[in-house]
């Protein structure tokens, strides 16, 4: 399904022009309009899925392989030393566009810190509780 009111549906299906790095039957990969680093790209499925929880499994199974191809091409072509994959689900997680997308963010030697967090602490009791709470819903 493609949604008329979704900007990424329009971009993924060529209705709105974008700088594309790759395209096949399932995906279009574009440069992010507000890049975190030079070459920051987004993998967009051509069909509309709100987030990872809605993503079709067969389409989802192709995402990591495509991300690896892009990451390798970025290392060779752009000279980045590594890359981050970032995939936000829900507003609380920072998702601003409600159409599944995977960020591929090239990382350069000496570049700014990003995609980092301060390690917290977890008690043994809470760790056990967390395992119970999640596994009960698997
Ligand atoms: P999110 O925060 O939802 O994970 O990421 C949305 C990303 O989409 C942001 O990095 C933002 O810069 C990018 N973005 C939003 N609108 C457009 C657009 O119209 N064109 C392109 N190329 N990127 C967009
Ligand atoms: Zn969409």
Coordinates of N, CA and C and ligand atoms in Angstrom, one line a residue:
X1 N 0.8 -1.2 0.0 CA 0.0 0.0 0.0 C 0.9 1.3 0.0
X2 N 0.4 2.2 -0.8 CA 1.1 3.5 -0.8 C 0.2 4.6 -0.2
X3 N 0.6 5.4 0.6 CA -0.3 6.4 1.2 C -0.1 7.8 0.5
X4 N -1.2 8.4 0.2 CA -1.2 9.7 -0.5 C -0.7 10.8 0.3
X5 N -0.8 10.6 1.7 CA -0.4 11.7 2.6 C 1.0 11.5 3.2
X6 N 1.7 10.6 2.5 CA 3.0 10.3 3.1 C 4.2 10.7 2.2
X7 N 5.0 11.6 2.8 CA 6.1 12.2 2.0 C 7.1 11.1 1.5
X8 N 7.4 10.1 2.4 CA 8.3 9.1 2.0 C 7.7 8.1 1.0
X9 N 6.4 7.9 1.0 CA 5.8 7.1 -0.1 C 6.0 7.8 -1.4
X10 N 5.9 9.1 -1.4 CA 6.0 9.9 -2.6 C 7.5 9.9 -3.1
X11 N 8.4 10.1 -2.2 CA 9.8 10.0 -2.6 C 10.2 8.6 -3.1
X12 N 9.8 7.6 -2.3 CA 10.2 6.2 -2.6 C 9.7 5.8 -4.0
X13 N 8.6 6.4 -4.4 CA 8.0 6.0 -5.7 C 8.2 7.0 -6.8
X14 N 9.1 8.0 -6.5 CA 9.5 8.9 -7.6 C 8.6 10.0 -7.9
X15 N 7.6 10.2 -7.0 CA 6.6 11.3 -7.3 C 7.2 12.7 -6.9
X16 N 8.2 12.6 -5.9 CA 8.9 13.8 -5.5 C 10.4 13.4 -5.8
X17 N 11.1 14.3 -6.5 CA 12.5 14.0 -6.8 C 13.4 14.0 -5.5
X18 N 14.4 13.1 -5.5 CA 15.3 13.1 -4.4 C 16.6 12.5 -5.0
X19 N 17.7 12.8 -4.4 CA 19.0 12.3 -4.8 C 19.0 10.8 -4.4
X20 N 19.0 9.9 -5.4 CA 18.9 8.5 -5.1 C 20.2 7.8 -5.3
X21 N 20.6 6.9 -4.3 CA 21.8 6.2 -4.4 C 21.6 4.8 -4.9
X22 N 20.3 4.3 -4.9 CA 20.0 2.9 -5.2 C 18.5 2.8 -5.4
X23 N 18.1 1.9 -6.3 CA 16.7 1.6 -6.4 C 16.5 0.2 -6.9
X24 N 15.5 -0.5 -6.4 CA 15.0 -1.8 -7.0 C 13.5 -1.9 -6.8
X25 N 13.0 -3.1 -7.0 CA 11.5 -3.2 -6.9 C 10.9 -2.8 -5.5
X26 N 11.7 -3.0 -4.5 CA 11.2 -2.9 -3.1 C 11.7 -1.6 -2.5
X27 N 12.8 -1.0 -2.9 CA 13.4 0.1 -2.1 C 13.9 1.2 -3.0
X28 N 13.9 2.4 -2.4 CA 14.7 3.5 -3.0 C 15.6 4.0 -1.8
X29 N 16.8 4.3 -2.1 CA 17.7 4.8 -1.1 C 18.1 6.2 -1.5
X30 N 17.8 7.1 -0.5 CA 18.0 8.5 -0.9 C 19.0 9.2 0.1
X31 N 19.5 10.4 -0.2 CA 20.3 11.1 0.7 C 19.3 11.9 1.7
X32 N 19.7 11.9 2.9 CA 18.9 12.6 3.9 C 19.0 14.1 3.7
X33 N 17.9 14.8 3.8 CA 17.8 16.2 3.5 C 18.5 17.0 4.6
X34 N 18.7 16.4 5.8 CA 19.3 17.1 6.9 C 20.4 16.2 7.5
X35 N 21.5 16.0 6.7 CA 22.4 14.9 7.1 C 23.2 15.1 8.4
X36 N 23.3 14.0 9.1 CA 24.2 14.0 10.3 C 25.6 14.0 10.0
X37 N 25.9 13.5 8.8 CA 27.3 13.5 8.3 C 27.2 13.4 6.7
X38 N 28.4 13.6 6.1 CA 28.4 13.6 4.6 C 28.0 12.2 4.1
X39 N 27.0 12.2 3.3 CA 26.5 10.9 2.7 C 25.4 10.2 3.5
X40 N 25.0 10.8 4.6 CA 23.8 10.2 5.4 C 22.7 9.8 4.4
X41 N 22.3 8.5 4.5 CA 21.3 8.0 3.5 C 20.2 7.4 4.3
X42 N 19.0 7.2 3.6 CA 17.9 6.6 4.1 C 17.4 5.5 3.2
X43 N 17.2 4.3 3.7 CA 16.6 3.2 3.0 C 15.1 3.3 3.1
X44 N 14.4 3.5 2.0 CA 12.9 3.6 2.1 C 12.3 2.5 1.3
X45 N 11.4 1.7 2.0 CA 10.6 0.7 1.2 C 9.6 1.5 0.3
X46 N 9.3 0.9 -0.8 CA 8.3 1.6 -1.7 C 6.9 1.5 -1.2
X47 N 6.6 0.4 -0.4 CA 5.3 0.3 0.2 C 5.3 1.0 1.6
X48 N 4.1 1.4 2.0 CA 4.1 2.1 3.3 C 4.0 1.2 4.4
X49 N 4.9 1.3 5.4 CA 4.8 0.6 6.7 C 5.2 1.6 7.7
X50 N 4.4 1.8 8.7 CA 4.6 2.9 9.7 C 6.0 2.8 10.3
X51 N 6.3 1.5 10.7 CA 7.6 1.3 11.5 C 8.0 -0.1 11.4
X52 N 9.0 -0.5 12.1 CA 9.5 -1.8 12.1 C 8.5 -2.9 12.5
X53 N 7.6 -2.5 13.4 CA 6.6 -3.5 13.9 C 5.6 -3.8 12.8
X54 N 5.4 -2.9 11.8 CA 4.5 -3.1 10.7 C 5.1 -3.7 9.5
X55 N 6.5 -3.6 9.4 CA 7.2 -3.9 8.2 C 7.0 -5.4 7.8
X56 N 6.7 -5.6 6.5 CA 6.5 -6.9 5.9 C 7.8 -7.7 6.2
X57 N 7.7 -9.0 6.6 CA 8.9 -9.7 7.0 C 9.9 -10.0 5.8
X58 N 9.3 -10.2 4.6 CA 10.1 -10.5 3.4 C 10.8 -9.3 3.0
X59 N 10.2 -8.1 3.1 CA 10.9 -6.8 2.8 C 11.9 -6.6 3.9
X60 N 11.6 -6.7 5.1 CA 12.5 -6.5 6.2 C 13.7 -7.3 6.1
X61 N 13.6 -8.6 5.6 CA 14.7 -9.5 5.5 C 15.8 -9.0 4.5
X62 N 15.4 -8.0 3.7 CA 16.3 -7.5 2.7 C 17.1 -6.2 3.2
X63 N 16.6 -5.7 4.3 CA 17.1 -4.4 4.6 C 18.6 -4.4 5.1
X64 N 18.9 -5.4 5.9 CA 20.3 -5.4 6.4 C 21.3 -5.7 5.3
X65 N 21.0 -6.5 4.4 CA 21.9 -6.8 3.3 C 22.1 -5.5 2.4
X66 N 21.1 -4.8 2.2 CA 21.2 -3.6 1.5 C 22.0 -2.5 2.2
X67 N 21.7 -2.5 3.5 CA 22.5 -1.5 4.4 C 24.0 -1.9 4.3
X68 N 24.3 -3.2 4.3 CA 25.7 -3.6 4.2 C 26.4 -3.2 2.9
X69 N 25.6 -3.3 1.8 CA 26.1 -2.9 0.5 C 26.4 -1.4 0.5
X70 N 25.4 -0.7 1.0 CA 25.6 0.8 1.1 C 26.8 1.2 1.9
X71 N 26.9 0.6 3.1 CA 28.0 0.9 4.0 C 29.3 0.6 3.3
X72 N 29.4 -0.5 2.7 CA 30.7 -0.8 2.0 C 31.0 0.2 0.9
X73 N 29.9 0.6 0.1 CA 30.1 1.6 -0.9 C 30.5 2.9 -0.4
X74 N 30.0 3.3 0.8 CA 30.3 4.5 1.4 C 31.8 4.5 1.9
X75 N 32.2 3.4 2.4 CA 33.6 3.3 2.9 C 34.5 3.4 1.7
X76 N 34.2 2.8 0.6 CA 35.1 2.8 -0.6 C 35.0 4.2 -1.3
X77 N 33.7 4.7 -1.4 CA 33.5 5.9 -2.3 C 33.7 7.2 -1.5
X78 N 33.2 7.2 -0.2 CA 33.3 8.5 0.5 C 34.5 8.5 1.5
X79 N 35.1 7.3 1.7 CA 36.3 7.3 2.6 C 35.9 7.4 4.0
X80 N 34.7 7.0 4.4 CA 34.3 7.0 5.8 C 35.0 5.8 6.5
X81 N 35.3 5.9 7.8 CA 36.0 4.8 8.5 C 35.0 3.8 9.0
X82 N 33.7 4.1 9.1 CA 32.7 3.2 9.6 C 31.3 3.8 9.3
X83 N 30.3 3.2 9.8 CA 29.0 3.8 9.7 C 28.0 3.3 10.7
X84 N 27.0 4.0 11.1 CA 26.0 3.6 12.0 C 24.7 3.3 11.3
X85 N 24.0 2.3 11.7 CA 22.6 2.1 11.3 C 21.7 2.6 12.4
X86 N 20.8 3.4 12.1 CA 19.9 3.9 13.1 C 18.4 3.8 12.5
X87 N 17.6 3.3 13.4 CA 16.2 3.0 12.9 C 15.3 3.3 14.0
X88 N 14.6 4.5 13.9 CA 13.7 4.9 15.0 C 12.3 4.4 14.9
X89 N 11.7 4.0 16.0 CA 10.3 3.5 16.0 C 9.5 4.2 17.1
X90 N 8.6 5.1 16.6 CA 7.8 5.8 17.6 C 8.4 7.2 17.9
X91 N 7.4 8.1 18.3 CA 7.9 9.5 18.6 C 8.8 9.5 19.8
X92 N 8.6 8.6 20.8 CA 9.5 8.6 21.9 C 10.9 8.2 21.6
X93 N 11.0 7.5 20.5 CA 12.4 7.1 20.0 C 12.9 8.1 19.0
X94 N 12.2 9.2 18.7 CA 12.7 10.2 17.8 C 12.2 10.0 16.3
X95 N 11.3 9.1 16.1 CA 10.8 9.0 14.7 C 9.9 10.2 14.4
X96 N 10.3 10.9 13.3 CA 9.6 12.0 12.9 C 8.7 11.8 11.6
X97 N 9.2 10.8 10.8 CA 8.4 10.5 9.6 C 7.9 9.1 9.8
X98 N 6.6 8.9 9.7 CA 5.9 7.7 10.1 C 5.8 6.7 8.9
X99 N 7.0 6.5 8.2 CA 7.1 5.5 7.2 C 8.5 4.9 7.4
X100 N 8.5 3.6 7.6 CA 9.7 2.9 8.0 C 10.9 3.4 7.2
X101 N 12.0 3.7 7.9 CA 13.2 4.0 7.2 C 14.4 3.6 8.0
X102 N 15.5 3.2 7.4 CA 16.8 2.9 8.0 C 17.8 4.0 7.7
X103 N 18.3 4.6 8.7 CA 19.4 5.6 8.5 C 20.7 4.9 8.3
X104 N 21.5 5.3 7.3 CA 22.9 4.8 7.2 C 23.8 6.1 7.3
X105 N 24.5 6.1 8.4 CA 25.2 7.4 8.8 C 26.7 7.1 8.7
X106 N 27.4 7.6 7.6 CA 28.8 7.5 7.5 C 29.5 8.1 8.7
X107 N 30.6 7.5 9.2 CA 31.4 8.0 10.3 C 32.8 8.2 9.9
X108 N 33.4 9.4 10.1 CA 34.7 9.8 9.6 C 35.6 9.9 10.8
X109 N 36.9 9.5 10.5 CA 37.9 9.6 11.6 C 37.9 11.1 12.1
X110 N 37.9 11.3 13.4 CA 38.0 12.6 13.9 C 36.6 13.3 13.9
X111 N 35.6 12.7 13.4 CA 34.3 13.3 13.2 C 33.6 13.5 14.6
X112 N 32.5 14.2 14.6 CA 31.8 14.5 15.9 C 31.2 13.2 16.5
X113 N 31.1 13.2 17.8 CA 30.4 12.1 18.6 C 28.9 12.2 18.2
X114 N 28.4 11.0 17.9 CA 26.9 11.0 17.7 C 26.5 9.5 17.9
X115 N 25.2 9.3 18.0 CA 24.6 8.0 18.3 C 25.3 7.4 19.5
X116 N 25.4 8.2 20.6 CA 26.0 7.7 21.8 C 25.1 7.9 23.0
X117 N 25.3 7.2 24.1 CA 24.5 7.4 25.3 C 25.4 7.1 26.5
X118 N 25.0 7.7 27.6 CA 25.7 7.5 28.9 C 25.3 6.2 29.5
X119 N 26.2 5.2 29.7 CA 25.8 3.9 30.2 C 25.2 4.1 31.6
X120 N 24.0 3.5 31.8 CA 23.3 3.5 33.1 C 23.7 2.3 34.0
X121 N 22.9 2.1 35.0 CA 23.1 0.9 35.8 C 21.8 0.1 35.9
X122 N 21.9 -1.2 36.1 CA 20.7 -2.1 36.3 C 21.0 -3.0 37.4
X123 N 20.0 -3.2 38.3 CA 20.2 -4.1 39.4 C 19.9 -5.5 39.0
X124 N 20.5 -6.5 39.7 CA 20.2 -7.9 39.3 C 18.7 -8.2 39.4
X125 N 18.0 -7.6 40.4 CA 16.5 -7.8 40.5 C 15.8 -7.2 39.3
X126 N 16.2 -6.0 38.9 CA 15.5 -5.4 37.8 C 15.8 -6.1 36.5
X127 N 17.0 -6.6 36.3 CA 17.4 -7.4 35.1 C 16.5 -8.6 35.0
X128 N 16.3 -9.3 36.1 CA 15.4 -10.5 36.1 C 14.0 -10.1 35.7
X129 N 13.5 -9.0 36.3 CA 12.2 -8.5 36.1 C 12.0 -8.1 34.6
X130 N 13.0 -7.4 34.0 CA 12.9 -7.0 32.6 C 12.8 -8.3 31.7
X131 N 13.6 -9.3 32.0 CA 13.6 -10.5 31.2 C 12.2 -11.1 31.2
X132 N 11.6 -11.1 32.4 CA 10.2 -11.7 32.5 C 9.2 -10.8 31.7
X133 N 9.3 -9.5 31.9 CA 8.3 -8.6 31.3 C 8.4 -8.7 29.7
X134 N 9.6 -8.8 29.2 CA 9.7 -8.9 27.7 C 9.3 -10.3 27.2
X135 N 9.9 -11.3 27.8 CA 9.7 -12.7 27.3 C 8.3 -13.1 27.3
X136 N 7.5 -12.6 28.3 CA 6.1 -12.9 28.4 C 5.3 -12.5 27.1
X137 N 5.9 -11.6 26.3 CA 5.2 -11.0 25.1 C 5.8 -11.5 23.8
X138 N 6.8 -12.4 23.9 CA 7.5 -12.9 22.7 C 6.6 -13.9 22.0
Ligands
LIG1 P1 13.5 10.0 11.8 O1 13.8 11.0 12.9 O2 12.0 9.9 11.5 O3 14.1 8.7 12.1 O4 14.2 10.5 10.5 C1 13.6 11.3 9.5 C2 14.7 11.7 8.6 O5 14.2 12.1 7.4 C3 15.5 13.0 9.1 O6 16.9 12.7 9.2 C4 15.2 14.1 8.1 O7 16.3 14.9 7.9 C5 14.8 13.3 6.9 N1 13.8 13.9 6.0 C6 12.6 14.4 6.4 N2 11.9 14.9 5.3 C7 12.7 14.6 4.2 C8 12.6 14.9 2.9 O8 11.6 15.4 2.4 N3 13.6 14.5 2.0 C9 14.7 13.9 2.5 N4 15.7 13.5 1.6 N5 14.9 13.6 3.8 C10 13.9 14.0 4.7
LIG2 ZN1 4.6 6.0 3.4

